[in-house]
Amino acid sequence: MTDIPEKATTDTPNEIPGVGIVLKGAWKLEKKLGSGSFGDIFLATTLMPKMCNSPLNVAIKFERLDVPKKLLYLETYALVQMQGKPHYAKSYYFGYFGGSTYLARQSVGFRGTVRYASLNAHKGKDLGKVDDLWSLLYIMIEFITGTLPWIKENNRV
């Protein structure tokens, strides 16, 4: 992974790319996985896996430059510090595209306990603080009522 850039300059302050865009000649955005108030997350195909030292599919997270709290930079910094440690997504690149910063990282699968997982977890979306609150709510419901409505479901994630 390259060093984290200090700042970006751009002529398009709110631009986040869409499906089909190729970044750095290395990753093609294939499918939007999720969207939030700060940016979007895409599944991308690695066009040159050996050269990029990344697997065939990666997750690319975008954050607009005009957001009040820049969290993607901090997430990238934390991932860089944890590279090689178990249970952390591997990061491949941090850069700028138009009016957004982006992080190319390992695409992670389902995380959590199926019984208490949020809908975002079941849909394979990137998880945040709100998903922890949903899980806590499900635990509290089970604690108070003794069961959950979906406890007998056999569907797997």
mmCIF file of C-alpha atoms in Angstrom:
data_model
loop_
_atom_site.group_PDB
_atom_site.id
_atom_site.type_symbol
_atom_site.label_atom_id
_atom_site.label_comp_id
_atom_site.label_asym_id
_atom_site.label_seq_id
_atom_site.Cartn_x
_atom_site.Cartn_y
_atom_site.Cartn_z
ATOM 1 C CA MET A 1 0.000 0.000 0.000
ATOM 2 C CA THR A 2 1.208 3.504 -0.708
ATOM 3 C CA ASP A 3 1.755 6.189 1.882
ATOM 4 C CA ILE A 4 -1.350 8.075 2.907
ATOM 5 C CA PRO A 5 -1.554 11.407 1.017
ATOM 6 C CA GLU A 6 -1.833 14.552 3.130
ATOM 7 C CA LYS A 7 -4.546 16.405 1.183
ATOM 8 C CA ALA A 8 -6.349 16.494 -2.126
ATOM 9 C CA THR A 9 -7.136 19.125 -4.685
ATOM 10 C CA THR A 10 -10.133 18.751 -6.924
ATOM 11 C CA ASP A 11 -12.369 20.670 -9.311
ATOM 12 C CA THR A 12 -15.418 18.517 -8.549
ATOM 13 C CA PRO A 13 -16.005 18.668 -4.788
ATOM 14 C CA ASN A 14 -18.854 16.147 -4.546
ATOM 15 C CA GLU A 15 -17.969 13.633 -7.236
ATOM 16 C CA ILE A 16 -18.143 9.948 -6.353
ATOM 17 C CA PRO A 17 -17.709 7.583 -9.304
ATOM 18 C CA GLY A 18 -20.203 5.005 -10.445
ATOM 19 C CA VAL A 19 -20.233 1.441 -11.736
ATOM 20 C CA GLY A 20 -17.894 0.898 -14.684
ATOM 21 C CA ILE A 21 -15.246 3.442 -13.665
ATOM 22 C CA VAL A 22 -11.632 2.194 -13.569
ATOM 23 C CA LEU A 23 -9.393 3.549 -10.806
ATOM 24 C CA LYS A 24 -5.625 3.856 -11.311
ATOM 25 C CA GLY A 25 -5.920 1.314 -14.141
ATOM 26 C CA ALA A 26 -6.149 -1.317 -11.424
ATOM 27 C CA TRP A 27 -9.742 -1.708 -10.203
ATOM 28 C CA LYS A 28 -13.047 -1.610 -12.082
ATOM 29 C CA LEU A 29 -16.137 -0.744 -10.044
ATOM 30 C CA GLU A 30 -18.651 -3.556 -10.612
ATOM 31 C CA LYS A 31 -21.480 -3.172 -8.105
ATOM 32 C CA LYS A 32 -22.566 -0.661 -5.472
ATOM 33 C CA LEU A 33 -22.729 -2.464 -2.125
ATOM 34 C CA GLY A 34 -23.969 0.373 0.015
ATOM 35 C CA SER A 35 -24.390 4.086 0.418
ATOM 36 C CA GLY A 36 -24.427 6.493 3.322
ATOM 37 C CA SER A 37 -24.328 10.181 4.134
ATOM 38 C CA PHE A 38 -20.536 10.316 3.748
ATOM 39 C CA GLY A 39 -20.031 8.186 0.637
ATOM 40 C CA ASP A 40 -20.434 4.850 -1.120
ATOM 41 C CA ILE A 41 -18.941 1.350 -1.090
ATOM 42 C CA PHE A 42 -18.397 -0.709 -4.242
ATOM 43 C CA LEU A 43 -17.336 -4.219 -5.108
ATOM 44 C CA ALA A 44 -14.503 -3.935 -7.628
ATOM 45 C CA THR A 45 -12.641 -6.347 -9.874
ATOM 46 C CA THR A 46 -8.854 -6.188 -9.819
ATOM 47 C CA LEU A 47 -7.629 -5.807 -13.400
ATOM 48 C CA MET A 48 -3.989 -6.666 -12.604
ATOM 49 C CA PRO A 49 -4.002 -8.886 -9.475
ATOM 50 C CA LYS A 50 -0.274 -9.672 -9.485
ATOM 51 C CA MET A 51 0.810 -6.091 -10.066
ATOM 52 C CA CYS A 52 -1.632 -4.701 -7.467
ATOM 53 C CA ASN A 53 -0.883 -7.518 -5.020
ATOM 54 C CA SER A 54 -4.609 -7.829 -4.385
ATOM 55 C CA PRO A 55 -7.230 -10.563 -4.861
ATOM 56 C CA LEU A 56 -9.631 -10.661 -7.795
ATOM 57 C CA ASN A 57 -12.368 -8.813 -5.875
ATOM 58 C CA VAL A 58 -11.880 -5.944 -3.438
ATOM 59 C CA ALA A 59 -14.147 -3.477 -1.667
ATOM 60 C CA ILE A 60 -13.582 0.176 -2.477
ATOM 61 C CA LYS A 61 -14.910 2.710 -0.031
ATOM 62 C CA PHE A 62 -15.393 6.345 -1.097
ATOM 63 C CA GLU A 63 -15.802 9.399 1.123
ATOM 64 C CA ARG A 64 -16.679 12.842 -0.255
ATOM 65 C CA LEU A 65 -14.123 15.559 0.456
ATOM 66 C CA ASP A 66 -16.804 17.949 1.738
ATOM 67 C CA VAL A 67 -17.919 15.801 4.688
ATOM 68 C CA PRO A 68 -17.463 17.491 8.081
ATOM 69 C CA LYS A 69 -15.693 14.519 9.720
ATOM 70 C CA LYS A 70 -13.060 12.778 7.635
ATOM 71 C CA LEU A 71 -13.246 9.191 8.909
ATOM 72 C CA LEU A 72 -11.855 7.270 5.924
ATOM 73 C CA TYR A 73 -8.379 8.701 6.478
ATOM 74 C CA LEU A 74 -8.482 7.483 10.104
ATOM 75 C CA GLU A 75 -9.803 4.064 9.044
ATOM 76 C CA THR A 76 -6.978 3.778 6.520
ATOM 77 C CA TYR A 77 -4.392 4.774 9.104
ATOM 78 C CA ALA A 78 -5.707 2.122 11.514
ATOM 79 C CA LEU A 79 -5.690 -0.560 8.798
ATOM 80 C CA VAL A 80 -2.110 0.328 7.839
ATOM 81 C CA GLN A 81 -1.061 -0.106 11.480
ATOM 82 C CA MET A 82 -2.814 -3.492 11.682
ATOM 83 C CA GLN A 83 -1.534 -4.974 8.395
ATOM 84 C CA GLY A 84 -0.482 -8.582 8.843
ATOM 85 C CA LYS A 85 -2.464 -9.033 12.041
ATOM 86 C CA PRO A 86 -5.339 -11.548 12.102
ATOM 87 C CA HIS A 87 -8.971 -10.361 11.923
ATOM 88 C CA TYR A 88 -8.241 -7.098 10.057
ATOM 89 C CA ALA A 89 -9.041 -6.364 6.426
ATOM 90 C CA LYS A 90 -5.964 -5.954 4.263
ATOM 91 C CA SER A 91 -5.691 -2.541 2.638
ATOM 92 C CA TYR A 92 -4.284 -2.093 -0.860
ATOM 93 C CA TYR A 93 -4.469 1.595 -1.745
ATOM 94 C CA PHE A 94 -5.634 4.985 -0.484
ATOM 95 C CA GLY A 95 -6.068 7.777 -2.991
ATOM 96 C CA TYR A 96 -8.217 10.483 -4.511
ATOM 97 C CA PHE A 97 -10.728 10.436 -7.334
ATOM 98 C CA GLY A 98 -12.375 13.698 -8.330
ATOM 99 C CA GLY A 99 -14.132 14.967 -5.237
ATOM 100 C CA SER A 100 -13.616 11.964 -3.003
ATOM 101 C CA THR A 101 -11.018 9.924 -1.171
ATOM 102 C CA TYR A 102 -11.087 6.169 -1.554
ATOM 103 C CA LEU A 103 -9.709 3.073 0.100
ATOM 104 C CA ALA A 104 -9.247 -0.217 -1.748
ATOM 105 C CA ARG A 105 -9.360 -2.995 0.819
ATOM 106 C CA GLN A 106 -10.063 -6.665 1.248
ATOM 107 C CA SER A 107 -13.724 -7.487 0.821
ATOM 108 C CA VAL A 108 -14.946 -9.019 4.068
ATOM 109 C CA GLY A 109 -17.676 -11.598 4.349
ATOM 110 C CA PHE A 110 -20.329 -12.015 6.982
ATOM 111 C CA ARG A 111 -19.282 -10.990 10.477
ATOM 112 C CA GLY A 112 -21.212 -11.643 13.636
ATOM 113 C CA THR A 113 -23.762 -14.029 15.052
ATOM 114 C CA VAL A 114 -26.610 -14.783 12.649
ATOM 115 C CA ARG A 115 -29.206 -14.583 15.421
ATOM 116 C CA TYR A 116 -28.266 -11.005 16.399
ATOM 117 C CA ALA A 117 -26.991 -9.658 13.074
ATOM 118 C CA SER A 118 -28.429 -6.464 11.621
ATOM 119 C CA LEU A 119 -30.115 -6.425 8.222
ATOM 120 C CA ASN A 120 -27.010 -4.720 6.797
ATOM 121 C CA ALA A 121 -24.909 -7.696 7.928
ATOM 122 C CA HIS A 122 -27.324 -10.148 6.317
ATOM 123 C CA LYS A 123 -27.253 -8.130 3.083
ATOM 124 C CA GLY A 124 -23.439 -8.163 3.056
ATOM 125 C CA LYS A 125 -23.140 -4.389 3.431
ATOM 126 C CA ASP A 126 -20.387 -2.561 5.248
ATOM 127 C CA LEU A 127 -21.231 -2.264 8.933
ATOM 128 C CA GLY A 128 -21.208 0.727 11.241
ATOM 129 C CA LYS A 129 -22.195 1.825 14.729
ATOM 130 C CA VAL A 130 -25.908 1.599 13.962
ATOM 131 C CA ASP A 131 -25.511 -2.132 13.277
ATOM 132 C CA ASP A 132 -24.084 -2.619 16.767
ATOM 133 C CA LEU A 133 -27.162 -0.878 18.161
ATOM 134 C CA TRP A 134 -29.480 -3.173 16.176
ATOM 135 C CA SER A 135 -27.646 -6.196 17.560
ATOM 136 C CA LEU A 136 -27.918 -4.833 21.082
ATOM 137 C CA LEU A 137 -31.661 -4.283 20.565
ATOM 138 C CA TYR A 138 -32.103 -7.904 19.424
ATOM 139 C CA ILE A 139 -30.206 -9.146 22.491
ATOM 140 C CA MET A 140 -32.387 -7.014 24.778
ATOM 141 C CA ILE A 141 -35.577 -8.278 23.109
ATOM 142 C CA GLU A 142 -34.438 -11.863 23.606
ATOM 143 C CA PHE A 143 -33.497 -11.142 27.212
ATOM 144 C CA ILE A 144 -36.903 -9.579 27.986
ATOM 145 C CA THR A 145 -39.172 -11.937 25.998
ATOM 146 C CA GLY A 146 -37.064 -15.091 26.086
ATOM 147 C CA THR A 147 -37.039 -15.492 22.296
ATOM 148 C CA LEU A 148 -36.756 -13.745 18.952
ATOM 149 C CA PRO A 149 -39.417 -13.936 16.208
ATOM 150 C CA TRP A 150 -36.964 -15.459 13.709
ATOM 151 C CA ILE A 151 -35.408 -18.030 16.065
ATOM 152 C CA LYS A 152 -36.851 -21.031 14.155
ATOM 153 C CA GLU A 153 -35.722 -19.814 10.723
ATOM 154 C CA ASN A 154 -33.254 -22.147 9.015
ATOM 155 C CA ASN A 155 -32.014 -19.701 6.394
ATOM 156 C CA ARG A 156 -28.294 -19.108 6.529
ATOM 157 C CA VAL A 157 -26.433 -15.953 5.614
#
